[in-house]
mmCIF file of C-alpha atoms and ligand atoms in Angstrom:
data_model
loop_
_atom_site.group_PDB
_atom_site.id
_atom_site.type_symbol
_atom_site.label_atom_id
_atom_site.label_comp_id
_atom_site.label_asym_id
_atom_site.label_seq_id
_atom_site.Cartn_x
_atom_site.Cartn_y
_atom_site.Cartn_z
ATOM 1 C CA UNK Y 1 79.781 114.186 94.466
ATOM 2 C CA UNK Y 2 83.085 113.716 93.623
ATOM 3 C CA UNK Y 3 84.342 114.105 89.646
ATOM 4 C CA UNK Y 4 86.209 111.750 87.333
ATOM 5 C CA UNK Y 5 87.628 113.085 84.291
ATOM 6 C CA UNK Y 6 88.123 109.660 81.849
ATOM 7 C CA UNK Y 7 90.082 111.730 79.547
ATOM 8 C CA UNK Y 8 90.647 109.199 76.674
ATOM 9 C CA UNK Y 9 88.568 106.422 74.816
ATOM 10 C CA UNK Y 10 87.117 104.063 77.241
ATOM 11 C CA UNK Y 11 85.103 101.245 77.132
ATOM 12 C CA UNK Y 12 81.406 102.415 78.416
ATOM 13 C CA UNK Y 13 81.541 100.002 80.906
ATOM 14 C CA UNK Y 14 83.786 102.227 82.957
ATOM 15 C CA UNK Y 15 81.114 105.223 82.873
ATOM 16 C CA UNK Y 16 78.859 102.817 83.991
ATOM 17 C CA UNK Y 17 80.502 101.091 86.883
ATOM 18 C CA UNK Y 18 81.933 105.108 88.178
ATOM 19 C CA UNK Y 19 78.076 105.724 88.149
ATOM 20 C CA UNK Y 20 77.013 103.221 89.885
ATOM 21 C CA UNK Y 21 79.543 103.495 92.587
ATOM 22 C CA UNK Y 22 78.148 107.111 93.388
ATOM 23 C CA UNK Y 23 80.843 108.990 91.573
ATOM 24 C CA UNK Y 24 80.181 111.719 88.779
ATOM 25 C CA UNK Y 25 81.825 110.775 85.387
ATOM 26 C CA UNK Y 26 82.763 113.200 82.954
ATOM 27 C CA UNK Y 27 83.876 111.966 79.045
ATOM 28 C CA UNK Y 28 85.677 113.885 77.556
ATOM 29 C CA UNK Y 29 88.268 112.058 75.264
ATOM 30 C CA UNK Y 30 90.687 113.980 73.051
ATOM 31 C CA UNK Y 31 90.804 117.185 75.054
ATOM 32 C CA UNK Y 32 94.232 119.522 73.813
ATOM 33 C CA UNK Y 33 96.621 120.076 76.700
ATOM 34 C CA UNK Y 34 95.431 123.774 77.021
ATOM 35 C CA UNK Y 35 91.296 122.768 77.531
ATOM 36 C CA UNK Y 36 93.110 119.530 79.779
ATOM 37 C CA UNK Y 37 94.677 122.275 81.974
ATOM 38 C CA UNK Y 38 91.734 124.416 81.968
ATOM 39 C CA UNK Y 39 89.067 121.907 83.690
ATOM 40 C CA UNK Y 40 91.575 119.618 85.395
ATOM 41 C CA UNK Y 41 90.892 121.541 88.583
ATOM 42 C CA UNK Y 42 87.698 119.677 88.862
ATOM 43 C CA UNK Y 43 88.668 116.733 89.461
ATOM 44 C CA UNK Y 44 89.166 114.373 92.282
ATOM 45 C CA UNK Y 45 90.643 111.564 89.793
ATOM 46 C CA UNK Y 46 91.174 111.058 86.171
ATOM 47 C CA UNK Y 47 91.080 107.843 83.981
ATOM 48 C CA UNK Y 48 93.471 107.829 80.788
ATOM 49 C CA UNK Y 49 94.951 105.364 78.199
ATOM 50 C CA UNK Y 50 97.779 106.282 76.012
ATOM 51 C CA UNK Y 51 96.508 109.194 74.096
ATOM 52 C CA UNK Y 52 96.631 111.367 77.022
ATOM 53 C CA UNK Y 53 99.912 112.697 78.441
ATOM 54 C CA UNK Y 54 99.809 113.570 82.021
ATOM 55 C CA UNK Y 55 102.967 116.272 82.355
ATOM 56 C CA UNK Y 56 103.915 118.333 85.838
ATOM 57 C CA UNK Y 57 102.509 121.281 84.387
ATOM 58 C CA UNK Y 58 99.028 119.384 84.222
ATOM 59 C CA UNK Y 59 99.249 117.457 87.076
ATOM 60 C CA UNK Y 60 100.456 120.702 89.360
ATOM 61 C CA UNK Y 61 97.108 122.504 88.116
ATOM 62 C CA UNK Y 62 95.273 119.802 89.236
ATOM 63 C CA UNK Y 63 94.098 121.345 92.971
ATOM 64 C CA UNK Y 64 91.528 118.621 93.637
ATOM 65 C CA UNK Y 65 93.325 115.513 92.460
ATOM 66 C CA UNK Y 66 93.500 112.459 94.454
ATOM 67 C CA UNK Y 67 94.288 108.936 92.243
ATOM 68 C CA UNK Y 68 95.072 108.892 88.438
ATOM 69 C CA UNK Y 69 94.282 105.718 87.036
ATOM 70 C CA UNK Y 70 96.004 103.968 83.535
ATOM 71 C CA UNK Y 71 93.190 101.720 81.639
ATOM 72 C CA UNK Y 72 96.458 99.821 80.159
ATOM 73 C CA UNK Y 73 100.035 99.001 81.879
ATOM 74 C CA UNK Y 74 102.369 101.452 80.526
ATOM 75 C CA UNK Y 75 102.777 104.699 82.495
ATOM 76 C CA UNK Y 76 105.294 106.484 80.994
ATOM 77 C CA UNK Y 77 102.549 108.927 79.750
ATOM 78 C CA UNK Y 78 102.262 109.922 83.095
ATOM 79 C CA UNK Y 79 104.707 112.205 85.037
ATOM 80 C CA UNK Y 80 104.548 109.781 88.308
ATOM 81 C CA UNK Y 81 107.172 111.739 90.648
ATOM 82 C CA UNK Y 82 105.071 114.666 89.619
ATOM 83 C CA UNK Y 83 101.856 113.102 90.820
ATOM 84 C CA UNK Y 84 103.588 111.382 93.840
ATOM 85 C CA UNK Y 85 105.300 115.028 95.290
ATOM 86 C CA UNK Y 86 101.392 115.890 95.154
ATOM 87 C CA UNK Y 87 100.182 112.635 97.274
ATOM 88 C CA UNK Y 88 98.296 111.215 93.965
ATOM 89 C CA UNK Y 89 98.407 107.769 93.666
ATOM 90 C CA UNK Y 90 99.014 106.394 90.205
ATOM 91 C CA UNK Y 91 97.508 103.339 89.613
ATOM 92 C CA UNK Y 92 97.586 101.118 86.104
ATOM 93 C CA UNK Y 93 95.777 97.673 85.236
ATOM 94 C CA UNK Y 94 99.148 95.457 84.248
ATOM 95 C CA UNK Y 95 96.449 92.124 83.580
ATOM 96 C CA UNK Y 96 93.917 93.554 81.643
ATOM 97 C CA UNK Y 97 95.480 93.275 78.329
ATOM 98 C CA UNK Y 98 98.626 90.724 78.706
ATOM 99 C CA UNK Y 99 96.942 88.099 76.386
ATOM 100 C CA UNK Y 100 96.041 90.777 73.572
ATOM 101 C CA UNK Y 101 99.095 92.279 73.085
ATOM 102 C CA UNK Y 102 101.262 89.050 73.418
ATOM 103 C CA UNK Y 103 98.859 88.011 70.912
ATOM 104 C CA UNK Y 104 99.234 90.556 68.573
ATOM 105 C CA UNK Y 105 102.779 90.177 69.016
ATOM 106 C CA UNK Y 106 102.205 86.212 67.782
ATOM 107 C CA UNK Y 107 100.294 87.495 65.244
ATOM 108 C CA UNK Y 108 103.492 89.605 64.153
ATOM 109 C CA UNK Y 109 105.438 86.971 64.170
ATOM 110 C CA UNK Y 110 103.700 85.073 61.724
ATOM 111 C CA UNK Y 111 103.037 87.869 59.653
ATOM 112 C CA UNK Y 112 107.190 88.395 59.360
ATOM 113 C CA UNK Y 113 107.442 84.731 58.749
ATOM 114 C CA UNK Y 114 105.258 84.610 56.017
ATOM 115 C CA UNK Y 115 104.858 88.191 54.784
ATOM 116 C CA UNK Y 116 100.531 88.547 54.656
ATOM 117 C CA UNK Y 117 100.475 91.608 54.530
ATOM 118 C CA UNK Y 118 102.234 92.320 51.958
ATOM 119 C CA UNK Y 119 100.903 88.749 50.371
ATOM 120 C CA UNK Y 120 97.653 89.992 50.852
ATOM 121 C CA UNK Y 121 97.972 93.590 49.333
ATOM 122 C CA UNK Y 122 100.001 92.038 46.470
ATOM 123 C CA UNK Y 123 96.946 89.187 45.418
ATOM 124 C CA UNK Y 124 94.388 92.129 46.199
ATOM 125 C CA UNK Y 125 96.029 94.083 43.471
ATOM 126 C CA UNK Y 126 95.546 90.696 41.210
ATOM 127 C CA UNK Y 127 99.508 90.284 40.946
ATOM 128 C CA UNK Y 128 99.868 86.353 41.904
ATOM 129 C CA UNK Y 129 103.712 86.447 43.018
ATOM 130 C CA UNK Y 130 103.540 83.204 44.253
ATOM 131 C CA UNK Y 131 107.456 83.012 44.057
ATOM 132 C CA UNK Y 132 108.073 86.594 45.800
ATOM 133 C CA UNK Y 133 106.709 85.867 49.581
ATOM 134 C CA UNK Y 134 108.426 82.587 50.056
ATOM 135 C CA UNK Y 135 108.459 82.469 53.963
ATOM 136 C CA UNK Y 136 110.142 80.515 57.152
ATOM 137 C CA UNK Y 137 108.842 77.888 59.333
ATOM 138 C CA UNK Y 138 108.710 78.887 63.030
ATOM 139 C CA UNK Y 139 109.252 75.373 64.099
ATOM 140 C CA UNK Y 140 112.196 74.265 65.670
ATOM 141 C CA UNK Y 141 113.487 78.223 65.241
ATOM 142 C CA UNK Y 142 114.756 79.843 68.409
ATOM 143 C CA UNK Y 143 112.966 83.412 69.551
ATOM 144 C CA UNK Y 144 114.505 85.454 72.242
ATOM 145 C CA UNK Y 145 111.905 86.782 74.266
ATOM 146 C CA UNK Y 146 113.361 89.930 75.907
ATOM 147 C CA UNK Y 147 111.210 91.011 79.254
ATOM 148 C CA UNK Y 148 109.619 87.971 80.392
ATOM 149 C CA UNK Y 149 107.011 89.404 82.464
ATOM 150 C CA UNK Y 150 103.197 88.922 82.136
ATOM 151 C CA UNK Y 151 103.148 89.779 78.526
ATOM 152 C CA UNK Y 152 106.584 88.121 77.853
ATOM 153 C CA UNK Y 153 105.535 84.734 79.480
ATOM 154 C CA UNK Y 154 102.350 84.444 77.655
ATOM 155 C CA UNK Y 155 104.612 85.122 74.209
ATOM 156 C CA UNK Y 156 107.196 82.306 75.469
ATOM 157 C CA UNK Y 157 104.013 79.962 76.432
ATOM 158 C CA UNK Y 158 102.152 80.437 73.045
ATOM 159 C CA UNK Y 159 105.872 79.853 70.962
ATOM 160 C CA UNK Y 160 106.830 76.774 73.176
ATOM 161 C CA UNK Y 161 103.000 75.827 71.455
ATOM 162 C CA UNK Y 162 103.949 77.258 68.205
ATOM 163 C CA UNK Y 163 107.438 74.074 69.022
ATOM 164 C CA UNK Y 164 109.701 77.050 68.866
ATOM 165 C CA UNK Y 165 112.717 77.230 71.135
ATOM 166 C CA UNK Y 166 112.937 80.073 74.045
ATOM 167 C CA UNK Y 167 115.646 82.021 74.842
ATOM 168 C CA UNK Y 168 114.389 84.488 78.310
ATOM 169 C CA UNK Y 169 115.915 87.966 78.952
ATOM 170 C CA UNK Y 170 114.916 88.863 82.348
ATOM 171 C CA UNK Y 171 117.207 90.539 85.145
ATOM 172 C CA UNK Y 172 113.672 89.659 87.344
ATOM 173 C CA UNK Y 173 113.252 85.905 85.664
ATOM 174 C CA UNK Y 174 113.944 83.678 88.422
ATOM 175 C CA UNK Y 175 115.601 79.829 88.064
ATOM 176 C CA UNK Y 176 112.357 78.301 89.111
ATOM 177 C CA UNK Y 177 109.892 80.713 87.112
ATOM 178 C CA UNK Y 178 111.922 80.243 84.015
ATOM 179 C CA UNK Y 179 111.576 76.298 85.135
ATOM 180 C CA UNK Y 180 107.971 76.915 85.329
ATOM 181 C CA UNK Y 181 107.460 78.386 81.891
ATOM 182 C CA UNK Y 182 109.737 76.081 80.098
ATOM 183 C CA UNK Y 183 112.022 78.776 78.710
ATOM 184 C CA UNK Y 184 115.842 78.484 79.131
ATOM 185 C CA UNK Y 185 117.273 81.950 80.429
ATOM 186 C CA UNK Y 186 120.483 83.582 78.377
ATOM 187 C CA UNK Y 187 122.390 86.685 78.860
ATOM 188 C CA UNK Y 188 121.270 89.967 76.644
ATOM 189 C CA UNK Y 189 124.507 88.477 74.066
ATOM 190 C CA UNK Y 190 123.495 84.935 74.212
ATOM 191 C CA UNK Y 191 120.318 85.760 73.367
ATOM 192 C CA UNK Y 192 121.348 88.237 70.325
ATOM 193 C CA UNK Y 193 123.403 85.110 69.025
ATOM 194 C CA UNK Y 194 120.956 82.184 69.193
ATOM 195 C CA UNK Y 195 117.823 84.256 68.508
ATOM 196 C CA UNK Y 196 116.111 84.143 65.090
ATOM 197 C CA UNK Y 197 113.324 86.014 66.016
ATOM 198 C CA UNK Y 198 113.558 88.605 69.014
ATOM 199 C CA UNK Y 199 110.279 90.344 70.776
ATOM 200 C CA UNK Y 200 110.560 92.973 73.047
ATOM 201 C CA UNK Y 201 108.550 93.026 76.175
ATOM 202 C CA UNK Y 202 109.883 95.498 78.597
ATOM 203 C CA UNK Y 203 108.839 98.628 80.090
ATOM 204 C CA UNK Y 204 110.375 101.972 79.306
ATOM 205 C CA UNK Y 205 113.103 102.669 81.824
ATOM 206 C CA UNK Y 206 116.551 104.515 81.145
ATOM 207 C CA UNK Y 207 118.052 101.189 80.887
ATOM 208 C CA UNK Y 208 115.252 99.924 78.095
ATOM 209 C CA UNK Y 209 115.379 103.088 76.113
ATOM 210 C CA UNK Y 210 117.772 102.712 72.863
ATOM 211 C CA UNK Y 211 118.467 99.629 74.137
ATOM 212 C CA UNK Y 212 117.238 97.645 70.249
ATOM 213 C CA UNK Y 213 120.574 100.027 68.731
ATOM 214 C CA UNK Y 214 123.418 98.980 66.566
ATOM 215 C CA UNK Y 215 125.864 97.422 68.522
ATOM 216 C CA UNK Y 216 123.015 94.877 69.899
ATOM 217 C CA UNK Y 217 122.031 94.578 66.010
ATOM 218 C CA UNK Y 218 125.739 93.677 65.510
ATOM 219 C CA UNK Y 219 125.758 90.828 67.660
ATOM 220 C CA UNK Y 220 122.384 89.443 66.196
ATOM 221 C CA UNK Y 221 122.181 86.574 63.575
ATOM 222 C CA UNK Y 222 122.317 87.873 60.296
ATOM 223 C CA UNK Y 223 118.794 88.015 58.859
ATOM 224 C CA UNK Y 224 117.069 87.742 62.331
ATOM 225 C CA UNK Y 225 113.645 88.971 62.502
ATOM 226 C CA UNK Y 226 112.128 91.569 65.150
ATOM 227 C CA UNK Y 227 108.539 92.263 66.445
ATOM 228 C CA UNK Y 228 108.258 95.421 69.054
ATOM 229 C CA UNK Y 229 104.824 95.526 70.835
ATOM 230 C CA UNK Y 230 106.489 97.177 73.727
ATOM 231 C CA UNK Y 231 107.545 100.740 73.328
ATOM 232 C CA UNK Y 232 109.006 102.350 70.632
ATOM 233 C CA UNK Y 233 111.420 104.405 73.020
ATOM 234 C CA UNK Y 234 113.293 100.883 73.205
ATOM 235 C CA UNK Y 235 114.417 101.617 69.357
ATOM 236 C CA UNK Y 236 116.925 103.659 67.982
ATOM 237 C CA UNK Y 237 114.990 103.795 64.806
ATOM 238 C CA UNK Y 238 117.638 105.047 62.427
ATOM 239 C CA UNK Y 239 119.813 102.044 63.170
ATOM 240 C CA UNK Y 240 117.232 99.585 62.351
ATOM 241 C CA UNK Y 241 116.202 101.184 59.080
ATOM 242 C CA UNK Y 242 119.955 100.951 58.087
ATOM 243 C CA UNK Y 243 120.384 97.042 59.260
ATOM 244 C CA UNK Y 244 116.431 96.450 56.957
ATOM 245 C CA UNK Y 245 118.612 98.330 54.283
ATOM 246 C CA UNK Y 246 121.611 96.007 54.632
ATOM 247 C CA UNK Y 247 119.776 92.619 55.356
ATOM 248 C CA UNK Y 248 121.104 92.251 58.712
ATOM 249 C CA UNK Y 249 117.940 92.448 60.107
ATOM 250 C CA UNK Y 250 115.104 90.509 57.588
ATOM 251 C CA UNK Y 251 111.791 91.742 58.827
ATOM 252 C CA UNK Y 252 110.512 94.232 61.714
ATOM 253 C CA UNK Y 253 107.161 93.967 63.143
ATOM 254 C CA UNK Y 254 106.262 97.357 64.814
ATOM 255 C CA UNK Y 255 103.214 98.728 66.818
ATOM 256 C CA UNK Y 256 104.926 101.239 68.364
ATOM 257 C CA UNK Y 257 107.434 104.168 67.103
ATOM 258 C CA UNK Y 258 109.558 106.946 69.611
ATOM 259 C CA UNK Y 259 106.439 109.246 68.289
ATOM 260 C CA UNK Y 260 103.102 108.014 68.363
ATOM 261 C CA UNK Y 261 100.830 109.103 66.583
ATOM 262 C CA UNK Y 262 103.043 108.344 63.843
ATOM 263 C CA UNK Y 263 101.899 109.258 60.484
ATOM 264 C CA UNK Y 264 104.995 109.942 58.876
ATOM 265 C CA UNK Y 265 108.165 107.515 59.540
ATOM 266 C CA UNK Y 266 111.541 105.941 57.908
ATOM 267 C CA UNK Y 267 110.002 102.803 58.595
ATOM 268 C CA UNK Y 268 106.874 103.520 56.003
ATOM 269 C CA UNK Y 269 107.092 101.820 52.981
ATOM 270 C CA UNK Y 270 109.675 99.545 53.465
ATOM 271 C CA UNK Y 271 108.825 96.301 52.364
ATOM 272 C CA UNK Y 272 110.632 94.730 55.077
ATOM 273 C CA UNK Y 273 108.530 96.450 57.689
ATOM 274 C CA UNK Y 274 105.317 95.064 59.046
ATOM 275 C CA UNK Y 275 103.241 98.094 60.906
ATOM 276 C CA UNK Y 276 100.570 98.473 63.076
ATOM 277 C CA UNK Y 277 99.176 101.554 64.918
ATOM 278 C CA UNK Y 278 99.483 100.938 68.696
ATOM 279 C CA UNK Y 279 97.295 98.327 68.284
ATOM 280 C CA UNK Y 280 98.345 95.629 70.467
ATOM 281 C CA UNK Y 281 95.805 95.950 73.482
ATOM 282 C CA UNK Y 282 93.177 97.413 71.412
ATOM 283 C CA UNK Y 283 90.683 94.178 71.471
ATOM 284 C CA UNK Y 284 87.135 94.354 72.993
ATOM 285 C CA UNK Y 285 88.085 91.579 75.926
ATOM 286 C CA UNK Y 286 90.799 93.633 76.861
ATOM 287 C CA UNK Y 287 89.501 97.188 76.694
ATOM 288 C CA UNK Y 288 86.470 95.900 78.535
ATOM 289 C CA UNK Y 289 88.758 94.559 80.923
ATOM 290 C CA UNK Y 290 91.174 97.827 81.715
ATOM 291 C CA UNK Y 291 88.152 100.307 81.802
ATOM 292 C CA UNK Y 292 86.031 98.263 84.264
ATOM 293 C CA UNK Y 293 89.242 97.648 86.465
ATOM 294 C CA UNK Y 294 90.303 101.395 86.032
ATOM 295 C CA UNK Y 295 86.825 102.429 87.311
ATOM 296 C CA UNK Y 296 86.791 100.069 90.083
ATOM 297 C CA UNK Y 297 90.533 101.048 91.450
ATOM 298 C CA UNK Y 298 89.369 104.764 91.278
ATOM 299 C CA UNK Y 299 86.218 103.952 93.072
ATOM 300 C CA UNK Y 300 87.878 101.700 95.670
ATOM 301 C CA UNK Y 301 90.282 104.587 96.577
ATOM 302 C CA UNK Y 302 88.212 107.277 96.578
ATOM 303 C CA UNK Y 303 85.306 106.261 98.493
ATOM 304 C CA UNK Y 304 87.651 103.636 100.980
ATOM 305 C CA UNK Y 305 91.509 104.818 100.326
ATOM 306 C CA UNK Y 306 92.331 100.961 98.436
ATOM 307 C CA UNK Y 307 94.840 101.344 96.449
ATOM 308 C CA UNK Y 308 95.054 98.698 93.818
ATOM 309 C CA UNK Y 309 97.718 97.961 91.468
ATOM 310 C CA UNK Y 310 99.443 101.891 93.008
ATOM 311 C CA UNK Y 311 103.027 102.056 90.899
ATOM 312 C CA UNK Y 312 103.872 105.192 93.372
ATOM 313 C CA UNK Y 313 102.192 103.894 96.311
ATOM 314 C CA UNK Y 314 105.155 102.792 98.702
ATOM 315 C CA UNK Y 315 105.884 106.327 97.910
ATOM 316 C CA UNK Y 316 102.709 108.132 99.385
HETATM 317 C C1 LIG V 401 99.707 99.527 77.475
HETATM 318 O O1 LIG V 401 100.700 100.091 77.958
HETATM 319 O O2 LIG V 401 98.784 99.134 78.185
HETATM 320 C C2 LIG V 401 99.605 99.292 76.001
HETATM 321 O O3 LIG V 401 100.669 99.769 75.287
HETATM 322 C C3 LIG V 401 98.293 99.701 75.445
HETATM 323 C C4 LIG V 401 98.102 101.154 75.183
HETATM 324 O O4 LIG V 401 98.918 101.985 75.540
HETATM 325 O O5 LIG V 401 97.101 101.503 74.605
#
């Protein structure tokens, strides 16, 4: 019977469906590299999230290894040209949790615009500072949605709801899908001008990484507000803590930091800073949804060589 290693938190749904299919499960979340490298021989495929990190080292220990699969859409926790110079196919579940996290990133939003959280510790601790957490309206403001992809567009949709105005970065946004959503498309500049609120959709690529720095700060509106659900690679965190500092930049709404788990960062305390813990995706629906569509891509390649949502497969 051939082994599957779901090496972080999933969903038991994906246990259940590997089962079912005829394939042997093994859950084992929160292994350390060393114990990962140890067993990973076993296994014909392995399921992970974020927590895991796939490196070469791991991947070229792994004798038996057929198909990886990502319960989430973000693979940069996985070496992929490691796993495709072995023939593994990589494969991640980019639907599963679009609406979650560009929810949570609306949820961010609003949370900047009208400071809860700190409204809500503040009244907990019986202060009352009605006067202190006077907010803005999101109506009729402009937010630049940068990465209009599926997370992106469902952002843009639920602002154009929310009567905000759109601004699109997207070297992939098309005329006619930009038509489609409603959003008006700018360059990376026209978008830092116009924009008082800017999310950050994008995937983490060379050309995405550092790319929220000071110079692009510099050509933002002065007291523009940012919410990054994306990756925290995509920050040059230094340069944002000194634009909170200096007012440049109002508020920053951040679920993800350059090191995850972060339990220490520059960012803490500020009272500026809105912060969540990776949190985006991490709803029932969606977990549900990326751990029964994990299972069932492993399964379908495995047992009849479908590959299903394969980020390396023109490559095999
Ligand atoms: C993803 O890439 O799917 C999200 O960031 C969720 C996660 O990593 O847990």
């Amino acid at each position: 019977m051939m082994k599957v290693l779901i090496a972080d938190k999933a969903d038991s749904i994906c246990e259940k469906i590997l089962k079912e299919k005829g394939l042997e499960p093994v859950n084992k979340p929160g292994m350390k590299p060393e114990e990962l490298k140890a067993c990973i021989g076993d296994y014909e495929a392995i399921i992970v999230r974020s927590a895991t990190t796939l490196t070469a080292d791991l991947v070229n220990a792994a004798a038996k290894l057929k198909a990886v699969a990502r319960a989430g859409s973000g693979v940069d926790n996985i070496d992929v040209p490691a796993c495709t110079a072995k023939r593994v196919v990589v494969m991640n579940t980019p639907f599963g949790n679009t609406v979650s996290t560009a929810e949570h990133a609306v949820a961010m939003m609003m949370a900047l615009a009208r400071h809860i959280p700190q409204a809500n510790a503040s009244t907990h601790a019986g202060k009352w500072e009605k006067k202190k957490f006077e907010g803005v309206e999101l109506t009729g403001k402009t937010l630049g949605v940068i990465g209009c992809g599926n997370i992106g567009a469902v952002v843009a949709d639920r602002a154009l709801g929310l009567k905000m105005k759109v601004l699109a970065f997207d070297p992939a946004l098309t005329p006619e899908r930009a038509k489609q959503l409603g959003v008006q498309t700018a360059s990376l500049d026209e978008l830092y001008a116009k924009s008082d609120f800017i999310t950050y959709h994008v995937v983490m690529l060379p050309a995405t990484k550092g790319m929220l720095n000071k110079a692009a700060i510099a050509k933002m509106k002065k007291g523009v507000r940012i919410i990054n659900c994306a990756r925290g690679g995509v920050m040059i965190e230094a340069d944002i803590k000194e634009a909170l500092q200096s007012g440049q930049i109002a508020g920053l709404a951040c679920d993800v930091y350059v090191k995850e788990p972060a339990t220490e960062h520059i960012f803490f305390g500020m009272e500026n800073v809105v912060a969540t813990p990776h949190i985006a995706a991490s709803t029932k629906d969606a977990q549900v949804t990326v751990a029964r569509q994990a299972a069932e891509q492993i399964a379908d390649y495995l047992l009849a060589g479908k590959k299903t949502n394969a980020v390396n497969g023109k490559d095999l």
